[in-house]
Coordinates of C-alpha atoms in Angstrom, one line a residue:
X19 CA 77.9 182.3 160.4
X20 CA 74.9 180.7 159.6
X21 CA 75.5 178.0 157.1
X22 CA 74.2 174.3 156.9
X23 CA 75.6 171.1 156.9
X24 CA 76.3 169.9 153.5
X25 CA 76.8 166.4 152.8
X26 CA 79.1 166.3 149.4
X27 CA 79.6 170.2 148.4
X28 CA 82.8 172.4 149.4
X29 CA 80.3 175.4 150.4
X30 CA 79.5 173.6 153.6
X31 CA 80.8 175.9 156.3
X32 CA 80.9 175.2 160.4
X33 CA 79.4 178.1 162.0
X34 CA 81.9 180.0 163.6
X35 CA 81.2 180.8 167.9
X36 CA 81.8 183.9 169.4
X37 CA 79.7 183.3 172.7
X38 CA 76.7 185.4 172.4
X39 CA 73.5 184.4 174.2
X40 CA 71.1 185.5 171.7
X41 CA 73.1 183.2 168.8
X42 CA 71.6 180.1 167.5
X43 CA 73.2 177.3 166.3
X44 CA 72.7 174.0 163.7
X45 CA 72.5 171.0 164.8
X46 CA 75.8 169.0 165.1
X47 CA 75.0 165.5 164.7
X48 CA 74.3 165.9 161.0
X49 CA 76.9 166.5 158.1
X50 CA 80.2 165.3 156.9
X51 CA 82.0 165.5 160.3
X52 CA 79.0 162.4 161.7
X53 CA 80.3 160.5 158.2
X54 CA 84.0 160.9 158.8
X55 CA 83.5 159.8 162.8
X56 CA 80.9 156.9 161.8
X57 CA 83.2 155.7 158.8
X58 CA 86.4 155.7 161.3
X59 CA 84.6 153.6 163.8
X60 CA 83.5 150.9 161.3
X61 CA 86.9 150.6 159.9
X62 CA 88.3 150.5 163.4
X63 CA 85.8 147.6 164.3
X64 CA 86.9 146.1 161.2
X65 CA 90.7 146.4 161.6
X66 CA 90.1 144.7 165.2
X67 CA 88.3 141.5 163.4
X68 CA 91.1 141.4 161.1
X69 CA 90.4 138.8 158.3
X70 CA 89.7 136.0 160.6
X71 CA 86.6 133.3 160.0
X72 CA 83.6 134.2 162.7
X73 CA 81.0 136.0 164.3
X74 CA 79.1 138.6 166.6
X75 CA 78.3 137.9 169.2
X76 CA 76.9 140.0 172.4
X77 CA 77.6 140.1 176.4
X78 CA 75.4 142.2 179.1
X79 CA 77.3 143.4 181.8
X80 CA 75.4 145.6 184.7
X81 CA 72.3 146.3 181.8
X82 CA 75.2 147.8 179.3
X83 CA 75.4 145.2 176.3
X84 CA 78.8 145.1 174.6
X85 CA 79.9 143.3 170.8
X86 CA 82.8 141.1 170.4
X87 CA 84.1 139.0 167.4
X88 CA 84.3 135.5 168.0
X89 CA 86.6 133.5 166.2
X90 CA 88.9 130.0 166.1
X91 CA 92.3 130.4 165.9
X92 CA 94.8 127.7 164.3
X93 CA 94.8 124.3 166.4
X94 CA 91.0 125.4 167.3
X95 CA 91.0 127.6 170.1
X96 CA 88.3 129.9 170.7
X97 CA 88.8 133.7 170.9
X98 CA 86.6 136.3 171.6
X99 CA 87.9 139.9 170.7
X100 CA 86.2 143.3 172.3
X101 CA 84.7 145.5 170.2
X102 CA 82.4 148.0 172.3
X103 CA 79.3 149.3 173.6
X104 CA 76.3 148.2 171.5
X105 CA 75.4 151.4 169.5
X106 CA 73.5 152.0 166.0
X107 CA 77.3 152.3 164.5
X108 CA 78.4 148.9 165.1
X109 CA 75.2 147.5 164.9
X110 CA 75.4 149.0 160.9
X111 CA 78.9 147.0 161.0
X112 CA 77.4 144.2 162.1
X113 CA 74.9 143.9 159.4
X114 CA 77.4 145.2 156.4
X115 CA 79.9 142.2 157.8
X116 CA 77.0 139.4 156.1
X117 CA 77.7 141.3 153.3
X118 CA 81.6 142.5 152.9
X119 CA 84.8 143.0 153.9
X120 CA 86.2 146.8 154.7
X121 CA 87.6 147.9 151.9
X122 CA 91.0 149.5 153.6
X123 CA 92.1 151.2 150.6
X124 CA 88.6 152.7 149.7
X125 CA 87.8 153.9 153.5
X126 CA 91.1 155.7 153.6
X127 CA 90.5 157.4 150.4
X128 CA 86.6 158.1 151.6
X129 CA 88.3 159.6 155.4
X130 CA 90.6 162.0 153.1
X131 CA 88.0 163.1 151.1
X132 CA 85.6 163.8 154.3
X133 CA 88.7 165.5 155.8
X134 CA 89.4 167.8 153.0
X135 CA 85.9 168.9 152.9
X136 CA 85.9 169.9 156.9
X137 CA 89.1 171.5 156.4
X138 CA 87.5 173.9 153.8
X139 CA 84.4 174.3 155.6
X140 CA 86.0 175.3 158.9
X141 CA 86.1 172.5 161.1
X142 CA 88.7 172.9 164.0
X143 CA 91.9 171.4 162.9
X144 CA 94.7 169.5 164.9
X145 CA 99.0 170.6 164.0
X146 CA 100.5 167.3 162.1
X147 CA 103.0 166.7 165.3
X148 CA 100.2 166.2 167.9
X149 CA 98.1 164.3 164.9
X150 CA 100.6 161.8 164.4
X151 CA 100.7 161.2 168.3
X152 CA 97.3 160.4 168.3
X153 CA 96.8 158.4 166.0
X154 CA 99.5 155.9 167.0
X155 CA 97.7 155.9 170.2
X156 CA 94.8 155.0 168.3
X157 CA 96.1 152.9 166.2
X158 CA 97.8 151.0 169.5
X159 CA 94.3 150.5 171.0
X160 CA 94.1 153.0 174.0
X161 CA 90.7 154.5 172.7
X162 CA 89.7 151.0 172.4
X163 CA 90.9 150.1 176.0
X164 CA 89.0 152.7 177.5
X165 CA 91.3 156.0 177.3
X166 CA 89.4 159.3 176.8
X167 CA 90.9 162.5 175.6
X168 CA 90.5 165.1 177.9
X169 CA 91.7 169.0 177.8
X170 CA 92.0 171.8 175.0
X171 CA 92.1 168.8 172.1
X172 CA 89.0 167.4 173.7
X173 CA 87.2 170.8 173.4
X174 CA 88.2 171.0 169.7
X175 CA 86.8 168.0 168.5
X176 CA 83.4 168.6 171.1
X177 CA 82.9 171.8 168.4
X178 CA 83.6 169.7 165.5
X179 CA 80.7 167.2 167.2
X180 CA 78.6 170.1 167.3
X181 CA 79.2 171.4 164.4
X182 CA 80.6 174.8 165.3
X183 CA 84.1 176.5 165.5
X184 CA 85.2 178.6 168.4
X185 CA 85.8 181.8 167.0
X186 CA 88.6 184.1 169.5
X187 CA 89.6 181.2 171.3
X188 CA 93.3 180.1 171.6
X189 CA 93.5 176.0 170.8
X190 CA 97.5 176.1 169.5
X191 CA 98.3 173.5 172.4
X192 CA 100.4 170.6 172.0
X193 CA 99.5 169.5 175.2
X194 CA 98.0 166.1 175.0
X195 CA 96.0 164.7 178.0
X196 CA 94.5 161.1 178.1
X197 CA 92.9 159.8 181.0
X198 CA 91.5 156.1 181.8
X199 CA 90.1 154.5 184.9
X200 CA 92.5 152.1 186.8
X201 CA 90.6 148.8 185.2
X202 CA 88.2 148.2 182.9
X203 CA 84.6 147.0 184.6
X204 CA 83.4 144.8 181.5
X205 CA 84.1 141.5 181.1
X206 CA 86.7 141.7 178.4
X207 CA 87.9 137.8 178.6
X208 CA 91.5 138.4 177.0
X209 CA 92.3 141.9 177.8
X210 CA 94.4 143.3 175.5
X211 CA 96.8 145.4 176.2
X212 CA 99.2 148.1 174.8
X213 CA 101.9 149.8 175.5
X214 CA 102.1 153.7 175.6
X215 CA 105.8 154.4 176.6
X216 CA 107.1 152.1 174.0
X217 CA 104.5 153.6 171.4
X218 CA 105.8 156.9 172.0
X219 CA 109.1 156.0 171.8
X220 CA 108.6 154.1 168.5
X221 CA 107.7 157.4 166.6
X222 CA 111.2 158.4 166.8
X223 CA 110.4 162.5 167.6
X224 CA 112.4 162.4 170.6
X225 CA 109.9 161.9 173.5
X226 CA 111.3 161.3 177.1
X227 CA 109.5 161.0 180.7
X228 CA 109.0 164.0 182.1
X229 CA 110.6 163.6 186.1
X230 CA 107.4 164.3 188.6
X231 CA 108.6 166.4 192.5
X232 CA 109.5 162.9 193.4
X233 CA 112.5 161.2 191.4
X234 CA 111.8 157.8 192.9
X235 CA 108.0 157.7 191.6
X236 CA 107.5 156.9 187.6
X237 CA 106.5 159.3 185.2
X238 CA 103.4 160.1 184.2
X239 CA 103.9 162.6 181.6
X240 CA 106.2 162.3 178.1
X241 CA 108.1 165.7 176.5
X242 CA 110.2 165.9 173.4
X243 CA 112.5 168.1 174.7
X244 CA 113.2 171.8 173.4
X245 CA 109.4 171.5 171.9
X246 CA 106.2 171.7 173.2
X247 CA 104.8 168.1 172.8
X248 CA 103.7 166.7 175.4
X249 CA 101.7 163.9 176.6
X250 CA 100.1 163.6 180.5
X251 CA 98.3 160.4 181.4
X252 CA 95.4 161.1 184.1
X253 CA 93.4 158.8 186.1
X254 CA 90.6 159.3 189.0
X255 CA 91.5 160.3 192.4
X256 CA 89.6 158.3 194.5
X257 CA 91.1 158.9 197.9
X258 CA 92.8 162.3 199.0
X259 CA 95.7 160.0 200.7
X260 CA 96.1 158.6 196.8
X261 CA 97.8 161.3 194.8
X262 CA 101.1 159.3 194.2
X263 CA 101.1 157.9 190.3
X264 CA 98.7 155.0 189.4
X265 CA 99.9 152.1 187.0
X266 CA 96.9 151.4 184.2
X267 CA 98.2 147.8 183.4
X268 CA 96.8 147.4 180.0
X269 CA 98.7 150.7 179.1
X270 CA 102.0 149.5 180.7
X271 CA 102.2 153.1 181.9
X272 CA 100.8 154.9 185.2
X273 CA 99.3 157.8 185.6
X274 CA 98.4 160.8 188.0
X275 CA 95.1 161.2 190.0
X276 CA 93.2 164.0 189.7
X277 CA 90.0 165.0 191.6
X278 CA 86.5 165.3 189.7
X279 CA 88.0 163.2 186.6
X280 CA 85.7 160.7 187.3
X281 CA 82.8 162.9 186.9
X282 CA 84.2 163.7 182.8
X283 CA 85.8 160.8 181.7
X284 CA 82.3 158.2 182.6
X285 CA 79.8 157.8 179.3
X286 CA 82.5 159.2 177.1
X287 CA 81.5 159.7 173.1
X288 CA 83.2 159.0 170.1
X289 CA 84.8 162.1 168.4
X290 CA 87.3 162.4 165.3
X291 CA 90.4 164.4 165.2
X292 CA 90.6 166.2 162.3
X293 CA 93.7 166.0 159.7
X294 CA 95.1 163.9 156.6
X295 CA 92.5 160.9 157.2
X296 CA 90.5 161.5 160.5
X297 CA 91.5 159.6 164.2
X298 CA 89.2 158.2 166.0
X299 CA 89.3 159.3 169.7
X300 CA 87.0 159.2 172.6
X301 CA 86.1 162.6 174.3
X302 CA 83.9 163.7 177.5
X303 CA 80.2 164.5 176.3
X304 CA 80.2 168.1 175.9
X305 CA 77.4 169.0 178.6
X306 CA 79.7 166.8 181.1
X307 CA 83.0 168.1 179.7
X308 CA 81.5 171.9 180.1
X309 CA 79.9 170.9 183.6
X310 CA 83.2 169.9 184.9
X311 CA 85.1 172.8 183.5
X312 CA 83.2 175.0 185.7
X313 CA 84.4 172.6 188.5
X314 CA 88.0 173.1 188.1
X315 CA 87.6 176.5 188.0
X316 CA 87.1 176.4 191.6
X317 CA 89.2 174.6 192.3
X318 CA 92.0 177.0 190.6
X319 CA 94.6 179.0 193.0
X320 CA 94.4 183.0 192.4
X321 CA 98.1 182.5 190.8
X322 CA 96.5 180.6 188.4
X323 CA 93.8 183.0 186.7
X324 CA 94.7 183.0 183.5
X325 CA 93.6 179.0 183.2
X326 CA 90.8 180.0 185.1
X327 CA 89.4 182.3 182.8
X328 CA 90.0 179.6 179.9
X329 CA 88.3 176.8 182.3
X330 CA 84.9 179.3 182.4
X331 CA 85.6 180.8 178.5
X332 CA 84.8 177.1 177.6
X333 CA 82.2 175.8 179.7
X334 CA 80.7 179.4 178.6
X335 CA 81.1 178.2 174.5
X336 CA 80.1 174.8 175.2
X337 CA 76.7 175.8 177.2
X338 CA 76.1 178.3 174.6
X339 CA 75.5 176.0 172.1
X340 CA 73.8 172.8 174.3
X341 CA 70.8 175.0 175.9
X342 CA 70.0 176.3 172.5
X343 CA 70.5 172.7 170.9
X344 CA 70.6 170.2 173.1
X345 CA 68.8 171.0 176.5
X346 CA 68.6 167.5 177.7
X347 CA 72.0 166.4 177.5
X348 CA 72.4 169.5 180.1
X349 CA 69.8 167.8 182.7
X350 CA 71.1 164.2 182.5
X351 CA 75.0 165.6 183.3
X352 CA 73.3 168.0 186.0
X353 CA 71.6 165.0 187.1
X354 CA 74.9 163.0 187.2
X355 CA 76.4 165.6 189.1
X356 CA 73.8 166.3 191.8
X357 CA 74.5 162.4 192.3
X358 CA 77.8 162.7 193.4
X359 CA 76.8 165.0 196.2
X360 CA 76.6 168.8 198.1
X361 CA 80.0 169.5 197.8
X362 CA 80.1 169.1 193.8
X363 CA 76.4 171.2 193.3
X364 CA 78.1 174.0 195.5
X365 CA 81.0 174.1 193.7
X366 CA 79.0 174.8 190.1
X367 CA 76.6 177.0 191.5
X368 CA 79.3 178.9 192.8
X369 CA 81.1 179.2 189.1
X370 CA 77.8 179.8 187.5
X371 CA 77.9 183.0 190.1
X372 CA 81.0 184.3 188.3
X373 CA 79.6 183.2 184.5
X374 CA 76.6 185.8 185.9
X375 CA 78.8 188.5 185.5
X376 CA 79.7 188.1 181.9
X377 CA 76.9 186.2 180.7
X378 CA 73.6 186.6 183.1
X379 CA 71.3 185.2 180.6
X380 CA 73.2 182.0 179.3
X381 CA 74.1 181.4 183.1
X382 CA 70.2 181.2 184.3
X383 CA 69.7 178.8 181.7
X384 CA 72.2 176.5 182.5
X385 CA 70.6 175.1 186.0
X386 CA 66.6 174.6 186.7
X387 CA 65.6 176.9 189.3
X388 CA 66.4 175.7 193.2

């Protein structure tokens, strides 16, 4: 219940949550599970350079600076590839690039081994079936391109992030939601671009579009039939007259609007599935993931109480931990939030009424006072 982080020793255990407000909990940004996601970024960055002759170099766009690989390809044509927001990860790849080449073979043996150790120690797993979809996606570039997993595999790997396990809580889901914005905002030069139909086609387990109310309007959502599996693609609603599906070019795909996503999916962080090796994802931050679960709630029909009673059981597990460990990442999404208007603070405070019931002293920690 109460164990530390170990860096290298099988005893490391994550700290299992049942939500109690007088429970404290270890800090999540240390351990094995910040080697494994730190180790996967580097050898993403360095599977997007390839082996190709060049440098770093850096763009600002809007006071965000961003790193991409510049290179000459055959016949001498320069290229510039997109590797992300500056951040103390790639700025380590950056310096280890003077030095050496990623080692494929040796970071998937190290992303095993880190793996392994989680598994023993707790960390919340994902089923091999749902894995595998993932990291193909991964693997295809939508993380890279922007694409942020949202839902119950999103609140799995915010407790791996912060180094806890939610004890009682139901995550068996195959459901698989990824959400992106329509276009990217930073100058990307070349966009790259993938294609997420043909990817999930290309694993060969049977997925098929999933027919929407309206036969005429593409699918948004992929099933394998008879099974669970399951894959939605979500973007922003940013008009009540918009709710027809959305194409994302650089996924070759569209996808449905949905109100408040805009709110979860902006400043997203990068998190790690858990299973054989490790995939690299990118999830909501957990204050703005559990912030936004209360929102939904609301918005829930009474038919529909069961997933409102899972919306507020995880905003509950998620707060529990962030005012204990992480108090200011609550402020800056409440500040974000306040930002977007009346009708959004009503909406919370009007949750946070119902957390009151079940939890009066975690919910009057949650907001500052009026």
């Amino acid at each position: 219940m109460t164990a530390r982080w170990g860096f290298r020793s099988a005893r490391w255990k994550f700290r299992v949550v049942v939500y109690h407000p007088r429970f404290r909990y270890g800090r999540g940004s240390q351990g094995p599970y910040a080697e494994l996601r730190e180790r996967l970024v580097a050898f993403e960055a360095g599977r997007a350079i390839g082996h190709a002759q060049g440098s770093f170099v850096t763009k600002t766009v809007k006071s965000e600076t961003y790193y991409y690989f510049q290179y000459l390809e055959p016949g001498g044509a320069k290229r510039q590839r997109y590797l992300g927001r500056q951040d103390e990860t790639l700025d380590g790849v950056v310096a280890a690039h003077r030095e050496s080449r990623v080692d494929v073979a040796v970071e998937r043996e190290s992303t095993r081994r880190l793996c392994s150790l989680l598994r023993t120690g707790g960390a919340l797993v994902t089923d091999a079936p749902t894995a595998r979809v993932l990291r193909a996606l991964s693997e295809a570039g939508v993380f890279h391109l922007g694409g942020v997993l949202v839902g119950t595999h999103a609140y799995a790997v915010i407790g791996n992030l912060l180094g806890v396990s939610w004890g009682g809580t139901a995550l068996r889901t195959q459901d698989m939601g990824v959400a992106a914005v329509r276009t990217l905002s930073v100058a990307l030069g070349d966009l790259p671009t993938t294609d997420v139909p043909g990817v999930l086609e290309s694993l060969k387990m049977g997925f098929l579009p999933l027919p929407g109310l309206d036969p005429d309007r593409p699918s948004t959502s992929f099933m394998v039939r008879g099974q669970g599996l399951r894959v939605d693609l979500l973007t922003p609603l940013w008009h009540d007259r918009d709710d027809g599906p959305v194409s994302i070019p650089r996924f070759r795909a569209t996808a449905q609007p949905l109100k408040y996503l805009d709110y979860v999916i902006e400043h997203p962080v990068r998190g790690a599935i858990v299973d054989g090796e490790g995939v690299l994802v990118n999830v909501p931050s957990p204050a703005r993931f559990a912030f936004h679960k209360l929102i939904v709630a609301t918005a829930r029909p009474v038919a529909m109480h069961v997933k409102r009673n899972k919306d507020l059981h995880q905003a509950a597990q998620v707060f529990s931990v962030l005012v204990e460990e992480r108090p200011g990442d609550v402020e800056i999404a409440w500040e974000a939030l306040e930002a977007r208007g009346q009708g959004w603070v009503k909406r919370v405070r009007r949750e946070l009424a119902e957390l009151e019931k079940v939890a009066p002293e975690l919910a009057g920690r949650i907001l500052p006072p009026k």
